[in-house]
CSV table of C-alpha atoms and ligand atoms in Angstrom, one decimal:
chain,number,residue,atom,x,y,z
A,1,UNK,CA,51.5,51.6,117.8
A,2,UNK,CA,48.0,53.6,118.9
A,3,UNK,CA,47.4,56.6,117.3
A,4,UNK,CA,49.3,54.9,114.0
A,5,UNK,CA,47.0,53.5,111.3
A,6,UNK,CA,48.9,50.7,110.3
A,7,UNK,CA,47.2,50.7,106.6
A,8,UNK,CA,49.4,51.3,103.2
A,9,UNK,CA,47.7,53.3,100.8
A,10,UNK,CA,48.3,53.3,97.0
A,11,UNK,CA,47.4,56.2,94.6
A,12,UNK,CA,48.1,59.5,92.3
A,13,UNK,CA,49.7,62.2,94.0
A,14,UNK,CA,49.9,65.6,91.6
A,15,UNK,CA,50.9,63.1,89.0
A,16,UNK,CA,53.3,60.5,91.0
A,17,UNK,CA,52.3,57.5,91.7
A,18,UNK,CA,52.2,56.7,95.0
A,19,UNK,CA,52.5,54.7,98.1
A,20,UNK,CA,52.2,56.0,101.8
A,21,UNK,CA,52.2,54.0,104.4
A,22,UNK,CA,50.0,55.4,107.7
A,23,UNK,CA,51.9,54.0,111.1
A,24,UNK,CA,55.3,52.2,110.8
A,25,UNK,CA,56.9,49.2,112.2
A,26,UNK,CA,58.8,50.5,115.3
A,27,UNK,CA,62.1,48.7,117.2
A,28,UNK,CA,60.7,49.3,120.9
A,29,UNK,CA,57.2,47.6,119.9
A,30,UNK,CA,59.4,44.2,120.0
A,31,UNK,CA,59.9,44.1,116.0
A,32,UNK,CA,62.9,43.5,114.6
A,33,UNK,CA,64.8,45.6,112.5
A,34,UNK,CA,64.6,43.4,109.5
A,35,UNK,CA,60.6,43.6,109.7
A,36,UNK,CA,60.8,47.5,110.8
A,37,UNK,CA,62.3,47.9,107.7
A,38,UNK,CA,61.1,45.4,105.4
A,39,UNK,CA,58.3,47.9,103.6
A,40,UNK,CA,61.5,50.0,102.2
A,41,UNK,CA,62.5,46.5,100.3
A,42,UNK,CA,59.3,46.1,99.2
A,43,UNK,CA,59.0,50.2,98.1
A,44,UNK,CA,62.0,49.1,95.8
A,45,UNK,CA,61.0,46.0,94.2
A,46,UNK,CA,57.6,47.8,93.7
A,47,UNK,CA,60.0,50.8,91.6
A,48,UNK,CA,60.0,53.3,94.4
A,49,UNK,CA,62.4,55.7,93.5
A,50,UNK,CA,62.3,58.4,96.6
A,51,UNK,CA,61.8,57.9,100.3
A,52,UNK,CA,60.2,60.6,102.3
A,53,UNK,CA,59.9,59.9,105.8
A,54,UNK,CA,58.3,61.8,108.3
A,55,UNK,CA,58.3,61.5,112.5
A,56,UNK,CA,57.2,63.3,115.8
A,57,UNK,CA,60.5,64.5,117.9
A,58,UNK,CA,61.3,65.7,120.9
A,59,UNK,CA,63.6,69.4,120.5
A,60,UNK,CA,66.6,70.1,122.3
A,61,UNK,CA,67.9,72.6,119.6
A,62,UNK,CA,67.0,76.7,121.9
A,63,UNK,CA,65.4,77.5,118.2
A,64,UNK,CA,63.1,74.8,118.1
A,65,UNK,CA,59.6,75.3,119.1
A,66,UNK,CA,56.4,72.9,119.7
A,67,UNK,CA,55.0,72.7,116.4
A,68,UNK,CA,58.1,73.8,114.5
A,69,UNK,CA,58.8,71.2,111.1
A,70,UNK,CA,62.7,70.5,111.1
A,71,UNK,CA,64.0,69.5,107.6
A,72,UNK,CA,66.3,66.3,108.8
A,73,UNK,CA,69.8,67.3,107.1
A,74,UNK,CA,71.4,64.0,109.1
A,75,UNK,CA,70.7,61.4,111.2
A,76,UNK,CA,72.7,60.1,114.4
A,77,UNK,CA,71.5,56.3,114.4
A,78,UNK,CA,72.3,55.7,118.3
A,79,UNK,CA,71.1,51.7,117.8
A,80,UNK,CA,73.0,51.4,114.8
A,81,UNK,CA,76.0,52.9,116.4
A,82,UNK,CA,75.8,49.7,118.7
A,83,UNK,CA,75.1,47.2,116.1
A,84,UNK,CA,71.6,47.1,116.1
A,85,UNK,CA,71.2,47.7,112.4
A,86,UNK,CA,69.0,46.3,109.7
A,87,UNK,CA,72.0,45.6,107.7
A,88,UNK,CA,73.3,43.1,109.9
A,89,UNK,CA,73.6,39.7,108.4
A,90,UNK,CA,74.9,38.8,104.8
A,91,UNK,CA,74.5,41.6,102.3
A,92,UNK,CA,71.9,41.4,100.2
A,93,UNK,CA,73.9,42.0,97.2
A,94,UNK,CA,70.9,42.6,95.0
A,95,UNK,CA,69.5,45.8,97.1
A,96,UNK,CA,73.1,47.1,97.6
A,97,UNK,CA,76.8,47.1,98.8
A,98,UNK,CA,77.8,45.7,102.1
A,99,UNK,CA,79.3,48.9,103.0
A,100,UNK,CA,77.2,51.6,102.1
A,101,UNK,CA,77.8,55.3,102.8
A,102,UNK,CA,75.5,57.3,104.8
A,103,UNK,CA,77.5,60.8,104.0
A,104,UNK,CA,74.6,63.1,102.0
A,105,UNK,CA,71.8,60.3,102.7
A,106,UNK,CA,69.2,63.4,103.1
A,107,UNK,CA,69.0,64.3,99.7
A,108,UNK,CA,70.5,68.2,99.5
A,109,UNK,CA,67.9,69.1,96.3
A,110,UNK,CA,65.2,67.6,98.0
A,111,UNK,CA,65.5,69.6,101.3
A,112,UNK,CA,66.5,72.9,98.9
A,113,UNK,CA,63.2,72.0,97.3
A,114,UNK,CA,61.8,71.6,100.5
A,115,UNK,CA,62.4,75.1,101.7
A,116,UNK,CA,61.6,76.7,98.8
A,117,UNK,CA,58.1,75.0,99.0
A,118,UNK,CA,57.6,76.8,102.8
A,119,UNK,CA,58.1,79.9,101.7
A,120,UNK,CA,55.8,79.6,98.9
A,121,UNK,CA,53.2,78.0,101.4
A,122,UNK,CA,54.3,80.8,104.0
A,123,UNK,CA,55.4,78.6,106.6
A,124,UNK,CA,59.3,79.2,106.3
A,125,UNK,CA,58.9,80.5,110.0
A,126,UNK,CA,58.1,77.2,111.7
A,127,UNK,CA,61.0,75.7,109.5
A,128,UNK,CA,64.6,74.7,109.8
A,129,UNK,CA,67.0,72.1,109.4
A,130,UNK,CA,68.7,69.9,112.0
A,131,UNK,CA,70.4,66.5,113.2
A,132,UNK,CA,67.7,64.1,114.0
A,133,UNK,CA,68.5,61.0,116.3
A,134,UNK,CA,66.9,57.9,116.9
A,135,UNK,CA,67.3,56.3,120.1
A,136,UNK,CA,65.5,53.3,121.2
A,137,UNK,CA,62.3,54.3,123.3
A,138,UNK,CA,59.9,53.7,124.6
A,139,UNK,CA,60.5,56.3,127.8
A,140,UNK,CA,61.3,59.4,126.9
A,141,UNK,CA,64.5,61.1,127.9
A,142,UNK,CA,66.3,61.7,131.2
A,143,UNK,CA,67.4,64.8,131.8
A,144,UNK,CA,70.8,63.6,131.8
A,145,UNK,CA,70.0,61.7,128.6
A,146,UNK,CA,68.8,64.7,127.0
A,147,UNK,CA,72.1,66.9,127.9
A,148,UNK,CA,74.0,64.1,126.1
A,149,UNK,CA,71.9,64.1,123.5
A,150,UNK,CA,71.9,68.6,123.1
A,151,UNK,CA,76.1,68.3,123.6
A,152,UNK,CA,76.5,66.3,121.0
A,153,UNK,CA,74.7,68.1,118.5
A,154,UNK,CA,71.1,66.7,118.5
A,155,UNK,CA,68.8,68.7,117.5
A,156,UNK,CA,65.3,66.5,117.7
A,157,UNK,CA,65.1,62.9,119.0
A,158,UNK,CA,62.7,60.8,118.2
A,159,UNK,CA,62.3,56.6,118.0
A,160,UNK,CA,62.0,55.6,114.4
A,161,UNK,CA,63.2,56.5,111.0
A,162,UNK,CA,67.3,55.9,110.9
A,163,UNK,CA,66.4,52.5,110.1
A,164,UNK,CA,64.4,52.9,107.0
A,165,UNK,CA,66.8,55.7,105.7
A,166,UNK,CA,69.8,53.1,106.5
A,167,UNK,CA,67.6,50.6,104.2
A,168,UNK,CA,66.6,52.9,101.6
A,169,UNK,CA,69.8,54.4,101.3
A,170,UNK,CA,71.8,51.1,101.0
A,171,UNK,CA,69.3,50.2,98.0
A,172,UNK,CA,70.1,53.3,96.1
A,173,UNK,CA,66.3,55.7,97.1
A,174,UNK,CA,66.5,59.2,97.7
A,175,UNK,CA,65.1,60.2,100.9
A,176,UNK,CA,64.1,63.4,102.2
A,177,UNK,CA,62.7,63.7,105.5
A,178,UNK,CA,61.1,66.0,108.0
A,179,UNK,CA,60.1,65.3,111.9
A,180,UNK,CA,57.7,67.7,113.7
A,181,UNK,CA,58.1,69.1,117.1
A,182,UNK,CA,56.0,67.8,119.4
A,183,UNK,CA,57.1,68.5,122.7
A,184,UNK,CA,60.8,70.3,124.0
A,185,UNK,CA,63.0,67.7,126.1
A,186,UNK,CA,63.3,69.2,129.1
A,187,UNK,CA,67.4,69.2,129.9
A,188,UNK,CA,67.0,71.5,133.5
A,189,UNK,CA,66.3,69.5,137.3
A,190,UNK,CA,63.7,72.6,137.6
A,191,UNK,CA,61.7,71.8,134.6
A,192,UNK,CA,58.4,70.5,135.9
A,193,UNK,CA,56.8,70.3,132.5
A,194,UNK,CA,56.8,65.8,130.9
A,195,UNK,CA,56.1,64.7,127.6
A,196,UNK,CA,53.5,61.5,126.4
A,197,UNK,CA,52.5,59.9,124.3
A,198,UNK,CA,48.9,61.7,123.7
A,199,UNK,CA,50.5,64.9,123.5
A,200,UNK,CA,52.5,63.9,120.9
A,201,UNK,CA,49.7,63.1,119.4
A,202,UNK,CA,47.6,66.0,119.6
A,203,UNK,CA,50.5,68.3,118.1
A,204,UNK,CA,50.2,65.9,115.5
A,205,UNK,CA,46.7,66.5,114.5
A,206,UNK,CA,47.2,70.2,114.8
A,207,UNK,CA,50.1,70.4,112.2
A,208,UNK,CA,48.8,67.6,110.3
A,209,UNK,CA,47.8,69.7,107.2
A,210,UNK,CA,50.2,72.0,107.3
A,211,UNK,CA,53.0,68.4,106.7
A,212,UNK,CA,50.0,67.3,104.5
A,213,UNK,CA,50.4,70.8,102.1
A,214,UNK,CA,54.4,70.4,102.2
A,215,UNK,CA,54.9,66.7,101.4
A,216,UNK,CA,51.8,67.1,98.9
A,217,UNK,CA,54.0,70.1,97.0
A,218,UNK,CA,57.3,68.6,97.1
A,219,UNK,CA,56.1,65.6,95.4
A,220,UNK,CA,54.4,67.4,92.5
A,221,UNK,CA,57.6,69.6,92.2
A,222,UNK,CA,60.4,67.2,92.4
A,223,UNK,CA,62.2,66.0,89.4
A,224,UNK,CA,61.5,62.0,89.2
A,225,UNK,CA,62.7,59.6,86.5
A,226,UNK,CA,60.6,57.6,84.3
A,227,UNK,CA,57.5,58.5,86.3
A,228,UNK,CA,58.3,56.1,89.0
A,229,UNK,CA,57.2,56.0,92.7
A,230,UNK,CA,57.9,58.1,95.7
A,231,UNK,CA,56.8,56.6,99.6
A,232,UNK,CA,55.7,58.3,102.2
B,301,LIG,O1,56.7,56.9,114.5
B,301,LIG,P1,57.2,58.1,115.2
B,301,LIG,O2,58.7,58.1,115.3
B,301,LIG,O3,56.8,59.4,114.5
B,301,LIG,O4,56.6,58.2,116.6
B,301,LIG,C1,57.1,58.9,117.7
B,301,LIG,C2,58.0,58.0,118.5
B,301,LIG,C3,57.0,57.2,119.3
B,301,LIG,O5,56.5,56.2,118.5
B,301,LIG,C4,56.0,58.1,119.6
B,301,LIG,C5,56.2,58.8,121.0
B,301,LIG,O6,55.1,59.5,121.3
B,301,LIG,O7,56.1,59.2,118.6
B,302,GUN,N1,62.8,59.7,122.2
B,302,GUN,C1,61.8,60.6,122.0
B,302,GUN,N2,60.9,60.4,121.0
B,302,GUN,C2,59.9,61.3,120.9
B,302,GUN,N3,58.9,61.3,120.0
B,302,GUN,C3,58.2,62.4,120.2
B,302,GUN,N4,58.7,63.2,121.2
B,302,GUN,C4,59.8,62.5,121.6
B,302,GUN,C5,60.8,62.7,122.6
B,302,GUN,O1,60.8,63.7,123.3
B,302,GUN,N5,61.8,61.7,122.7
């Protein structure tokens, strides 16, 4: 998609070995979920061990300002919900079970580690936890959509990422995750303020080392086994 790189880069990170893809596969650019998701299978054959994934969101959570970096504690997987999942199909036994769980998929450590991290880097203040939810894209929200979304308990919404947890999750990775605030989701009739796509963008360049010093610390801090991989 513009403003998404589309390269996967491979290196040393403080000591991990590395890959991080720049740009993802997304389900509203006509892909399917199978290819959306297909770089997690290969993360895992290549010895990848932990997932972090990161996003742009929309807030509908009062506390949750432009610019604010939510910790994702859970996801609500709106497409999965109606069967559009990557796991549909026969199980690949080999990656996993045919019925995994999803319970504690956001790795609790990790997003302890994450906040300890914030406060060390003294950005605690623009940080939080909350429900992130994928829905389909590629408008943006009604407003009735977004009061949906706020009553039942989203916190940002965004179009990506459920499926790649789904995937790495089902193959056994850890993931930790974090989506910035780009814009609010406006959930009033008098709100005159919209959201696109180049906006998004440009809170993204402005927080973009800020997420750069965060990821960059948890990986050198986290606990990995073997010395094995971590994606980005
Ligand atoms: O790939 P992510 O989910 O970070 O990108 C979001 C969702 C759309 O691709 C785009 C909307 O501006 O940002
Ligand atoms: N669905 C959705 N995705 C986004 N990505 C960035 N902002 C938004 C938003 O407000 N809604």
């Amino acid at each position: 998609v513009q403003g998404h790189a589309g390269r996967l880069v491979f290196g040393d990170l403080k000591g991990k070995t590395c890959v991080c893809m720049q740009g993802r596969f997304h389900m509203y650019e006509g892909h399917s979920l199978c290819k959306t998701t297909f770089p997690v299978r290969v993360f895992k054959l290549l010895g990848v061990e932990t997932l972090v994934v990161t996003n742009a969101a929309g807030s509908l959570a009062d506390g949750l300002q432009i610019g604010d970096i939510m910790i994702i504690k859970d996801h609500i997987n709106f497409p999965g919900l109606v069967g559009l999942n990557p796991l549909t199909g026969p199980n690949e036994d080999r990656f996993g079970p045919r019925f995994p769980a999803m319970s504690g998929c956001y790795h609790k450590g990790l997003r302890c580690l994450a906040m300890e991290v914030a406060k060390d880097l003294d950005v605690a203040a623009i940080m939080q936890e909350g429900v992130y939810a994928m829905v389909g894209g590629p408008n943006f929200e009604s407003i009735a959509e977004a009061r949906l979304l706020h009553r039942v308990g989203v916190d940002a919404v965004g179009m990506s990422t459920a499926p790649e947890v789904v995937v790495a999750t089902h193959c056994g990775m850890r993931v930790f995750g974090l989506s910035l605030i780009t814009n609010k989701v406006g959930k009033s009739y008098e709100d005159s303020d919209s959201v696109n796509h180049e906006g998004v963008l440009e809170v993204g360049r402005l927080r973009s080392d800020t997420v750069q010093q965060l990821v960059t610390e948890l990986i050198r801090r986290m606990e990995i086994n073997n010395n094995t991989s971590t994606a980005v």
